[in-house]
PDB file of N, CA and C in Angstrom:
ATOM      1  N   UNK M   1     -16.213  61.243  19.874  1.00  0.00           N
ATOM      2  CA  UNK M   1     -16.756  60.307  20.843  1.00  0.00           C
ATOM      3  C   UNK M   1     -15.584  59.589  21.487  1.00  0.00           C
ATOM      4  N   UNK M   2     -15.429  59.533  22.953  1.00  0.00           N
ATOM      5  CA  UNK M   2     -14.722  59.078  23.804  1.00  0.00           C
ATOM      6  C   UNK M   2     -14.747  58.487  24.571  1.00  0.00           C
ATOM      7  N   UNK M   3     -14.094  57.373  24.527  1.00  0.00           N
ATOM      8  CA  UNK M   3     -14.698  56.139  25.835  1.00  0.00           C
ATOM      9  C   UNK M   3     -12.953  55.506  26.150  1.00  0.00           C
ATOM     10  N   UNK M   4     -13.067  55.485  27.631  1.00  0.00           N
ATOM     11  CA  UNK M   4     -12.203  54.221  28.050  1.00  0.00           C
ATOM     12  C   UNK M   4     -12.798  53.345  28.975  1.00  0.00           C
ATOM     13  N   UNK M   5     -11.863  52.287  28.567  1.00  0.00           N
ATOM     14  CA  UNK M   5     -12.907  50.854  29.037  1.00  0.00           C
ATOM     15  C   UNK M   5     -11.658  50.102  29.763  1.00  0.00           C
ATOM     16  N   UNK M   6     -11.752  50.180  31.065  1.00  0.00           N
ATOM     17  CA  UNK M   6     -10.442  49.037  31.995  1.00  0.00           C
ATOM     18  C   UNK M   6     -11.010  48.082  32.535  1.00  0.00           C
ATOM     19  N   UNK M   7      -9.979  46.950  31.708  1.00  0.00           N
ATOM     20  CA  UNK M   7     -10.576  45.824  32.785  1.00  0.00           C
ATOM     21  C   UNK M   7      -9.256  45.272  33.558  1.00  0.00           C
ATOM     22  N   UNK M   8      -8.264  45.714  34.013  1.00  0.00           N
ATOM     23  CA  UNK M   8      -6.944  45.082  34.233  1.00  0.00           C
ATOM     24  C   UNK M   8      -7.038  45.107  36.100  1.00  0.00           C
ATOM     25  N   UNK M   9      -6.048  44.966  36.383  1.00  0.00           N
ATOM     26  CA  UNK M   9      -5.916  44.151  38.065  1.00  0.00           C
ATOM     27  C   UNK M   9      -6.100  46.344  38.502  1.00  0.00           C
ATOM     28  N   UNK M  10      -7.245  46.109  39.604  1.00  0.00           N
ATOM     29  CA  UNK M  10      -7.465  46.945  40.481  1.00  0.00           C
ATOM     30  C   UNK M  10      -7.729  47.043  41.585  1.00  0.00           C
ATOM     31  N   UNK M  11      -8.019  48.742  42.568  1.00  0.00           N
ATOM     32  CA  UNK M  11      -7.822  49.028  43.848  1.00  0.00           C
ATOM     33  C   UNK M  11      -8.231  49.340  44.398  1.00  0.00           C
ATOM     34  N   UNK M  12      -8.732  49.719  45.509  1.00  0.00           N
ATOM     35  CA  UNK M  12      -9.863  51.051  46.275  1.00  0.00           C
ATOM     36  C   UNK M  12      -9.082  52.051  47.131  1.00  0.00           C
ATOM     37  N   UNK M  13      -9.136  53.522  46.297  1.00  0.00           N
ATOM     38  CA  UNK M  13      -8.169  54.391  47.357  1.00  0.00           C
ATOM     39  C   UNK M  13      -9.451  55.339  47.586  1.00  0.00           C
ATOM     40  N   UNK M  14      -9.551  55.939  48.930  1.00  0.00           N
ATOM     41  CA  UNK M  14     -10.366  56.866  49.192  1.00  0.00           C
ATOM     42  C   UNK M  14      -9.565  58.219  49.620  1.00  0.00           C
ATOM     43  N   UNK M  15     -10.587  59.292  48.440  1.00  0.00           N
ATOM     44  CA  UNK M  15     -10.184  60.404  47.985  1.00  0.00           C
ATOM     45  C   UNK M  15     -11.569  61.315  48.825  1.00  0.00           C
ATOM     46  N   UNK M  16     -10.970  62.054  49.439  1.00  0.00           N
ATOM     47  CA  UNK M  16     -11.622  62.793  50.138  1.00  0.00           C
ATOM     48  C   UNK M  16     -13.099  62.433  51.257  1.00  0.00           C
ATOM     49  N   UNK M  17     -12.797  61.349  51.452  1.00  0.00           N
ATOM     50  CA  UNK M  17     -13.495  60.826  52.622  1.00  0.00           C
ATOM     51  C   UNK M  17     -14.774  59.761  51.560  1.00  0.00           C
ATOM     52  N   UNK M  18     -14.452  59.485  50.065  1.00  0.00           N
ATOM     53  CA  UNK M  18     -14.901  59.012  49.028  1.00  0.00           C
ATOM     54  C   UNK M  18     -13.895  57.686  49.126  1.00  0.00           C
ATOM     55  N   UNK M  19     -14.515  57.175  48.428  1.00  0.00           N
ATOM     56  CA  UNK M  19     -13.927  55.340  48.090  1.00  0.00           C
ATOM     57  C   UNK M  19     -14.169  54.831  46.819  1.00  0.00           C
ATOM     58  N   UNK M  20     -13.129  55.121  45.860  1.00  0.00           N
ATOM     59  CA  UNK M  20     -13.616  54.643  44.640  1.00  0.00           C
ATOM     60  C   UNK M  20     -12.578  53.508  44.011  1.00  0.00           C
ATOM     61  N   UNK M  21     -13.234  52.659  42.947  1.00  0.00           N
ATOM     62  CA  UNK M  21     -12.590  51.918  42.526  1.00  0.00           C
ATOM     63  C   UNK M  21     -11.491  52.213  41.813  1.00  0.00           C
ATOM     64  N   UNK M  22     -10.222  52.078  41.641  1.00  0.00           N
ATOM     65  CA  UNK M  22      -8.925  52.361  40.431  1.00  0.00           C
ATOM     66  C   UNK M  22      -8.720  51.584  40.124  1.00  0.00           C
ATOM     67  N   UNK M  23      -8.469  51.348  38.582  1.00  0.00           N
ATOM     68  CA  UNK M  23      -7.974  50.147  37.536  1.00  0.00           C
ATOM     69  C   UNK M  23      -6.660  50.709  37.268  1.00  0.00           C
ATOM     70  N   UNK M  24      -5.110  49.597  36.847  1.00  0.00           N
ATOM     71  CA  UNK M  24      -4.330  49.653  36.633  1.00  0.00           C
ATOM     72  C   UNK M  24      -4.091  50.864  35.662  1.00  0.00           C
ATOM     73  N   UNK M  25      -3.189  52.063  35.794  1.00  0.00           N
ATOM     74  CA  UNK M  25      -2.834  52.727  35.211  1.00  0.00           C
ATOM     75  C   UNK M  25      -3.715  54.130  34.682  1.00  0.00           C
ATOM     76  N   UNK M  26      -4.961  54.053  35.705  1.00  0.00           N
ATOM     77  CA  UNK M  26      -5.746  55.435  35.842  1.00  0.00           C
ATOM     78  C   UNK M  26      -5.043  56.109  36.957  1.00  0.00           C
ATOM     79  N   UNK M  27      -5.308  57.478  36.327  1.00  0.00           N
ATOM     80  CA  UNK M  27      -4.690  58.375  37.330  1.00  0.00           C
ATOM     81  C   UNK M  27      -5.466  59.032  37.890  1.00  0.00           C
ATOM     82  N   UNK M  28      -6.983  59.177  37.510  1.00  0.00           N
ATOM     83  CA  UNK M  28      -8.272  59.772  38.299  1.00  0.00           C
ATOM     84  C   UNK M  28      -9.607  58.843  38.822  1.00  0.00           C
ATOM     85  N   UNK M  29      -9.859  59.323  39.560  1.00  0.00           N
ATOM     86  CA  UNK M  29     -11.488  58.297  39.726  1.00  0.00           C
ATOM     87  C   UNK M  29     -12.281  58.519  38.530  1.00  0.00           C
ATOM     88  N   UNK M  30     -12.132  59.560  38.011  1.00  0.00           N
ATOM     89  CA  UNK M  30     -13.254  59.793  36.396  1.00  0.00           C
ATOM     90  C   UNK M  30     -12.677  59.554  35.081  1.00  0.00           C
ATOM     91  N   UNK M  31     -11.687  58.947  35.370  1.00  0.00           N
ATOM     92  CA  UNK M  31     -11.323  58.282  34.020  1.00  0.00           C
ATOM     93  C   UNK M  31     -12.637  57.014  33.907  1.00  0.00           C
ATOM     94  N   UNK M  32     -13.406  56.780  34.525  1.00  0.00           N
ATOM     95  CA  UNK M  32     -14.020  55.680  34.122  1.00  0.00           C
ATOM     96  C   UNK M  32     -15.309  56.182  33.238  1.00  0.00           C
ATOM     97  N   UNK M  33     -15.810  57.950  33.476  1.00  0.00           N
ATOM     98  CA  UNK M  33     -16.774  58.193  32.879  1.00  0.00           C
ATOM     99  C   UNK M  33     -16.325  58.460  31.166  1.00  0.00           C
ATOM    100  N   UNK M  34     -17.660  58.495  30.916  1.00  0.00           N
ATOM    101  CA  UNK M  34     -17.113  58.357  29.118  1.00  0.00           C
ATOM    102  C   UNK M  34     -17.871  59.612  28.961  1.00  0.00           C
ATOM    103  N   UNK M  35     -17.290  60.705  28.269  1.00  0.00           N
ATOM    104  CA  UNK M  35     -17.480  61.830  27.233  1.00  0.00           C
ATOM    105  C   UNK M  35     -17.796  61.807  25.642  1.00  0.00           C
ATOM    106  N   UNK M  36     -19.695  62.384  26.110  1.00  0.00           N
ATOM    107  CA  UNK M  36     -20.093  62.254  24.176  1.00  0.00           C
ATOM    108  C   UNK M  36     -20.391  63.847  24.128  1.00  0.00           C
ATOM    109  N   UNK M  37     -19.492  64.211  23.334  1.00  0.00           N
ATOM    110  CA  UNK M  37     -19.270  65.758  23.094  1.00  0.00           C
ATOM    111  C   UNK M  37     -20.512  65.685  21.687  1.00  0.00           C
ATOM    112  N   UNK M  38     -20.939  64.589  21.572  1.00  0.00           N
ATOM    113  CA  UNK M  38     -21.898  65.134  20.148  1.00  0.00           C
ATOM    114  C   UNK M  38     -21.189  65.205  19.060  1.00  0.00           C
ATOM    115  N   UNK M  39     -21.986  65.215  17.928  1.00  0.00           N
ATOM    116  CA  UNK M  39     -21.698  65.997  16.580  1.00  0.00           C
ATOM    117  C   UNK M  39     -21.345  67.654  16.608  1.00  0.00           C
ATOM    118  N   UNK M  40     -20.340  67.491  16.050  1.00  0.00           N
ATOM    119  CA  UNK M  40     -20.161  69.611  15.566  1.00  0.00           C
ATOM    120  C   UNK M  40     -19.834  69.604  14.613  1.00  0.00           C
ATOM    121  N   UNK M  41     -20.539  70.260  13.733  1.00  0.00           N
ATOM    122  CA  UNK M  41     -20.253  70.822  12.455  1.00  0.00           C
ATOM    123  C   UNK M  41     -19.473  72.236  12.635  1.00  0.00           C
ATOM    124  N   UNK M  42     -18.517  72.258  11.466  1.00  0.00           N
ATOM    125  CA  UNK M  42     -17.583  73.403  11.232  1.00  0.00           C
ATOM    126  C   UNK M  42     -17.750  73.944   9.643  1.00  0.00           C
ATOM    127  N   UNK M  43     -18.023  74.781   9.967  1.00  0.00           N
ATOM    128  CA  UNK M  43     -18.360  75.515   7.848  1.00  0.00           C
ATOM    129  C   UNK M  43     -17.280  76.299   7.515  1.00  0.00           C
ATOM    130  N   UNK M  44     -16.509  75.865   6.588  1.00  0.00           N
ATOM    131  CA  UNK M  44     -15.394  76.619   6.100  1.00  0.00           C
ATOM    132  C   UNK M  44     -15.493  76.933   4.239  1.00  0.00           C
ATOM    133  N   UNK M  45     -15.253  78.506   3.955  1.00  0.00           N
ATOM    134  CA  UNK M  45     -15.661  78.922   2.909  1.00  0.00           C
ATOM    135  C   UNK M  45     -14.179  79.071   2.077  1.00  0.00           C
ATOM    136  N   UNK M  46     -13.702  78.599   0.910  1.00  0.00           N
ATOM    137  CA  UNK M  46     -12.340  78.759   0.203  1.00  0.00           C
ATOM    138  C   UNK M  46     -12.968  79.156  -1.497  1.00  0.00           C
ATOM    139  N   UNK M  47     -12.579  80.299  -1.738  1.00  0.00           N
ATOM    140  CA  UNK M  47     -12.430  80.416  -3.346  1.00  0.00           C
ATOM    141  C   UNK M  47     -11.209  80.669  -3.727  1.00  0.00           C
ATOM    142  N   UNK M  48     -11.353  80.588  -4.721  1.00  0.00           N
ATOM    143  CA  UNK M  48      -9.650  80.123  -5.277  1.00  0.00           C
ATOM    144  C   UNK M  48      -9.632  80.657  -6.654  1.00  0.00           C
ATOM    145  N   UNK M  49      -8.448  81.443  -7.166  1.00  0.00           N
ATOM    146  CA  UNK M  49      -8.169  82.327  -8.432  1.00  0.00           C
ATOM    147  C   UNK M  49      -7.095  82.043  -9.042  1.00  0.00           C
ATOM    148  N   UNK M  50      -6.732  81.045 -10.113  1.00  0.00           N
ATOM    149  CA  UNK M  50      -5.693  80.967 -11.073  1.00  0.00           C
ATOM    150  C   UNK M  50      -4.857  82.023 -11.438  1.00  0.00           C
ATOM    151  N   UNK M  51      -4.130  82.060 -11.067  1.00  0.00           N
ATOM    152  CA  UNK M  51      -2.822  83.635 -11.562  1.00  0.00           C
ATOM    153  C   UNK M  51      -2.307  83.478 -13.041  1.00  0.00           C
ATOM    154  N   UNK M  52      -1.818  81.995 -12.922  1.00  0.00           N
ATOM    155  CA  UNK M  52      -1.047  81.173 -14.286  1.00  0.00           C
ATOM    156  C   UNK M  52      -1.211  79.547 -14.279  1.00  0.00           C
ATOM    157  N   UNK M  53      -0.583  79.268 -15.285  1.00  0.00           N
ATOM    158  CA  UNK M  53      -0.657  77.883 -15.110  1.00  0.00           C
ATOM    159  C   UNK M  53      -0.221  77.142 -13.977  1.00  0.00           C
ATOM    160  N   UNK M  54       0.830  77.584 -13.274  1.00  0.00           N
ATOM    161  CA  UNK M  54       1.187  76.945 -11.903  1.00  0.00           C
ATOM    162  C   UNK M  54       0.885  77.830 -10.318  1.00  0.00           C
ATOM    163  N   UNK M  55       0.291  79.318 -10.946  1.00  0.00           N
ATOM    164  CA  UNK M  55       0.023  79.520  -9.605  1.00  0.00           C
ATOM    165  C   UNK M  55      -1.396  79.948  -9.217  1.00  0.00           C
ATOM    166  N   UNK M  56      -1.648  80.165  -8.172  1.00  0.00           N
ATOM    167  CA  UNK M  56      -3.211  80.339  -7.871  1.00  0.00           C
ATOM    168  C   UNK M  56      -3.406  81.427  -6.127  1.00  0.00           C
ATOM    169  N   UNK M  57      -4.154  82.200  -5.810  1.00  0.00           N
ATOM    170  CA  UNK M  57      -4.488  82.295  -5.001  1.00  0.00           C
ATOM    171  C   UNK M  57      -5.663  82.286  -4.458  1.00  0.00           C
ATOM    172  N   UNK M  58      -6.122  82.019  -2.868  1.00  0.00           N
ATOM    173  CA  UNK M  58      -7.505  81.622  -2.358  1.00  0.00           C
ATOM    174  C   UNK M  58      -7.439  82.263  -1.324  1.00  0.00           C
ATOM    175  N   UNK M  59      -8.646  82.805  -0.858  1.00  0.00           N
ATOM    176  CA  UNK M  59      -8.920  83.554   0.225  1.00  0.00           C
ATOM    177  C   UNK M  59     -10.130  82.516   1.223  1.00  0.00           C
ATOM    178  N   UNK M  60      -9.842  82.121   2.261  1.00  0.00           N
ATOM    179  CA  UNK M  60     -10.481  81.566   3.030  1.00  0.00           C
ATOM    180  C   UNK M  60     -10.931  82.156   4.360  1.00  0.00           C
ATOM    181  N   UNK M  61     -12.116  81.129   4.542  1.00  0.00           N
ATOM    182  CA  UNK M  61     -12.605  82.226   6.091  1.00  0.00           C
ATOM    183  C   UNK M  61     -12.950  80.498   6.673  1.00  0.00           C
ATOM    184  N   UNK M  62     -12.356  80.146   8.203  1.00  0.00           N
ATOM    185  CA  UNK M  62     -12.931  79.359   8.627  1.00  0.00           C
ATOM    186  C   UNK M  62     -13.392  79.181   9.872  1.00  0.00           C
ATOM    187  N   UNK M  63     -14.178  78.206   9.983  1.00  0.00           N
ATOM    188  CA  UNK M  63     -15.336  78.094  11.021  1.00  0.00           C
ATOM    189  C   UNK M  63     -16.370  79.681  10.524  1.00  0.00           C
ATOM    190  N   UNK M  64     -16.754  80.059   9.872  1.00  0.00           N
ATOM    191  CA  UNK M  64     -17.425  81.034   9.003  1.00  0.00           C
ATOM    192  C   UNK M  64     -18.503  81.215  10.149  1.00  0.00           C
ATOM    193  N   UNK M  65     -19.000  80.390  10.637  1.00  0.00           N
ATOM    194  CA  UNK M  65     -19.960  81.117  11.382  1.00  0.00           C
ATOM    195  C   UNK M  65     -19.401  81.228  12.785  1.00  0.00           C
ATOM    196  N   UNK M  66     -18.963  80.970  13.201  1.00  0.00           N
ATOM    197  CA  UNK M  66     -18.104  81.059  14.646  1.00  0.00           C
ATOM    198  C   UNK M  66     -18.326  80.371  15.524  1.00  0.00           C
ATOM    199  N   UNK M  67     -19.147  79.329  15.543  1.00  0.00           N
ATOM    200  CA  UNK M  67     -19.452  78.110  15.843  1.00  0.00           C
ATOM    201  C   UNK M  67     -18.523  77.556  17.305  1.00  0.00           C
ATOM    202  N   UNK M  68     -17.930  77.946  18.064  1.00  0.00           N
ATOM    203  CA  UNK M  68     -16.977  77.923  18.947  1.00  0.00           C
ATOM    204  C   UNK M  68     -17.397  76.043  19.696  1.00  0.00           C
ATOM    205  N   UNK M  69     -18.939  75.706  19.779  1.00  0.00           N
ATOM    206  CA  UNK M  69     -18.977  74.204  20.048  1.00  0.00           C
ATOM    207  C   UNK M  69     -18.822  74.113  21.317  1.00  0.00           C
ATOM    208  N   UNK M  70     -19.299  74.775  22.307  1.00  0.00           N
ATOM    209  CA  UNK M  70     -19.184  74.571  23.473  1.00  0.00           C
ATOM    210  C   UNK M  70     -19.309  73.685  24.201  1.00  0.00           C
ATOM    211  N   UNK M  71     -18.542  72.658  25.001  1.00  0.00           N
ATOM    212  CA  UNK M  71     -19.373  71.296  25.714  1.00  0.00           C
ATOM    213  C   UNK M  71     -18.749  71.505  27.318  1.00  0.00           C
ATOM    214  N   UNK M  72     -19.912  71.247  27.988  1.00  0.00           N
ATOM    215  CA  UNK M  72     -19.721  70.640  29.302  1.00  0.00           C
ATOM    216  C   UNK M  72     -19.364  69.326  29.711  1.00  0.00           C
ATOM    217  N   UNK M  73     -18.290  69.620  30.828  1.00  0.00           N
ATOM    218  CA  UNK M  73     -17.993  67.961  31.191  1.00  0.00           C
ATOM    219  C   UNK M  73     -18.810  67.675  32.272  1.00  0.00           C
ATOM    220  N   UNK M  74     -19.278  66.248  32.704  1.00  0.00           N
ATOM    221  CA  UNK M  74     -19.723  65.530  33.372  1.00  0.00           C
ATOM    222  C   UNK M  74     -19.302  66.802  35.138  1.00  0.00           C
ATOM    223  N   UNK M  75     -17.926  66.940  35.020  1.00  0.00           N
ATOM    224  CA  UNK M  75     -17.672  68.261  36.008  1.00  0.00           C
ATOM    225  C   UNK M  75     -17.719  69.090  36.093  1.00  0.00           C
ATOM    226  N   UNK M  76     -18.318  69.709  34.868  1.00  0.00           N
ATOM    227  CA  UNK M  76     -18.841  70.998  34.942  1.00  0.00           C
ATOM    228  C   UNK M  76     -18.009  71.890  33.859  1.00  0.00           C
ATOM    229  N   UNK M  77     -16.769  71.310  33.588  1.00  0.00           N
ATOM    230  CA  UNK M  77     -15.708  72.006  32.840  1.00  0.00           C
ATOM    231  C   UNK M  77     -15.909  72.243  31.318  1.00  0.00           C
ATOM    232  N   UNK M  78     -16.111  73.637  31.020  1.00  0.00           N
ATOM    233  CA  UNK M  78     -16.597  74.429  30.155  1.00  0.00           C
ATOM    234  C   UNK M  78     -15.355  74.371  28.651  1.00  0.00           C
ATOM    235  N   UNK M  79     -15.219  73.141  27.601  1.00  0.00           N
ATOM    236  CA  UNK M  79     -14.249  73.642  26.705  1.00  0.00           C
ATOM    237  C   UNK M  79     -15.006  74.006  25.140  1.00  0.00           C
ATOM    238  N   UNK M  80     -14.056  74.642  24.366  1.00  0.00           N
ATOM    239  CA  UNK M  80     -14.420  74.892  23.023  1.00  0.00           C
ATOM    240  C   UNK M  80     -13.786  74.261  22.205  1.00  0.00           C
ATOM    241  N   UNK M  81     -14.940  73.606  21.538  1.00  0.00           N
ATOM    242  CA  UNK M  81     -13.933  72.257  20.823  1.00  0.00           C
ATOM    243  C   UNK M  81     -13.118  73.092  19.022  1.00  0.00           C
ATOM    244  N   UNK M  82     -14.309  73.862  19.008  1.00  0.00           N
ATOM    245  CA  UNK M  82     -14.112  74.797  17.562  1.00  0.00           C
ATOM    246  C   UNK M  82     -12.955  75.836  18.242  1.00  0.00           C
ATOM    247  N   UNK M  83     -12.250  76.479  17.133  1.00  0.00           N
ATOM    248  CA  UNK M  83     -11.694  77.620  16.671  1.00  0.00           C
ATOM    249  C   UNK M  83     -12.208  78.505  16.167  1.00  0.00           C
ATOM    250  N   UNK M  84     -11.939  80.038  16.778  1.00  0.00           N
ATOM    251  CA  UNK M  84     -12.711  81.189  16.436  1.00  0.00           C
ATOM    252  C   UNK M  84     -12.480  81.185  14.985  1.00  0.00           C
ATOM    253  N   UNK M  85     -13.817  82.306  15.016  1.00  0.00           N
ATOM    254  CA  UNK M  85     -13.621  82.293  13.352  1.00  0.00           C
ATOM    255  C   UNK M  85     -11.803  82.968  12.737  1.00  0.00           C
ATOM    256  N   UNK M  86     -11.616  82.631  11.417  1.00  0.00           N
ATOM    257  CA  UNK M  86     -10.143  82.656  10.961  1.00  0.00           C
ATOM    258  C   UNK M  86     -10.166  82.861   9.572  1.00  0.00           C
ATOM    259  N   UNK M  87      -9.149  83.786   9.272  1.00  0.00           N
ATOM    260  CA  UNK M  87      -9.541  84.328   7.449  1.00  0.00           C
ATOM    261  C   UNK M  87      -8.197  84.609   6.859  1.00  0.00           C
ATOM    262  N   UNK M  88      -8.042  84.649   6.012  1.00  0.00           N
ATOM    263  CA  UNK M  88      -7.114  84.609   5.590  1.00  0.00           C
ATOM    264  C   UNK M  88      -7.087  84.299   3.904  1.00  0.00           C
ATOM    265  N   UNK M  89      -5.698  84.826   3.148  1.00  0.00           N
ATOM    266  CA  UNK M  89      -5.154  84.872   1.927  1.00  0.00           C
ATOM    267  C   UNK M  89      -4.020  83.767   1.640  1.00  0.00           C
ATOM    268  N   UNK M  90      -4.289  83.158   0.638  1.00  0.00           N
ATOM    269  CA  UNK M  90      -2.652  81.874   0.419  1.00  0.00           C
ATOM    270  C   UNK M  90      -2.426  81.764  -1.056  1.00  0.00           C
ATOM    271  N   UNK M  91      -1.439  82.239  -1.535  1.00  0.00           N
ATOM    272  CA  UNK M  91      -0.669  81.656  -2.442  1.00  0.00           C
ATOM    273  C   UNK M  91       0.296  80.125  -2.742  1.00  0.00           C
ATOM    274  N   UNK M  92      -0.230  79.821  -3.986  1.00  0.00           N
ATOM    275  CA  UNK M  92       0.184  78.498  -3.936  1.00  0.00           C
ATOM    276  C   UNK M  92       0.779  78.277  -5.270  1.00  0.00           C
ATOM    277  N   UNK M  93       1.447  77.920  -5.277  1.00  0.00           N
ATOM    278  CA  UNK M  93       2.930  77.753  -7.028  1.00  0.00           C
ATOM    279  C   UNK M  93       3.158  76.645  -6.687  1.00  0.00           C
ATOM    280  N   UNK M  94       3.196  75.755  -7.985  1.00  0.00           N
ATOM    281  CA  UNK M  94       4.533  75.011  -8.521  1.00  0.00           C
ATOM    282  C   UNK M  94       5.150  75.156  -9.242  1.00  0.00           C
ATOM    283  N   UNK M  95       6.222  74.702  -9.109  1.00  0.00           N
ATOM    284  CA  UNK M  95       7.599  74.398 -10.362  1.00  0.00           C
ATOM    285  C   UNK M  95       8.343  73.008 -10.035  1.00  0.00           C
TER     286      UNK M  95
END
């Protein structure tokens, strides 16, 4: 959840035959809208296998379902907030 909130000394520049308000230190007219991308859940699966007393390995898969989380902006702009799904092997030791 994302919000900015200006209240500092501002301007009126007109952008494309548009007239909008600018507050100190925005660089767009839509910095004033606020972005609620929602809740996303991400499911990540890890089992894990003792080798010895100090070492172990785990095989993981994440974002397991592939969940990619798609959100639209207020402009239309299409991002993926998730990471494709991802799998993988890790060894882990101490001494």
């Amino acid at each position: 959840h994302h919000m900015q909130v200006f209240h500092s000394n501002s301007t009126y520049k007109t952008i494309d035959g548009n007239t909008y308000k600018f507050y100190q230190d925005m660089s767009e007219y839509y910095d004033l809208y606020m972005d609620d991308t929602g809740g996303r859940w991400l499911m990540n699966f890890r089992i894990t296998k003792s080798l010895s007393q100090t070492t172990e390995v785990s095989l993981f898969v994440n974002n397991i379902f592939d969940n990619r989380a798609p959100y639209t902006s207020w402009s239309g702009l299409i991002s993926e907030l998730n990471p494709t799904i991802f799998y993988g092997l890790e060894v882990s030791a101490q001494w």
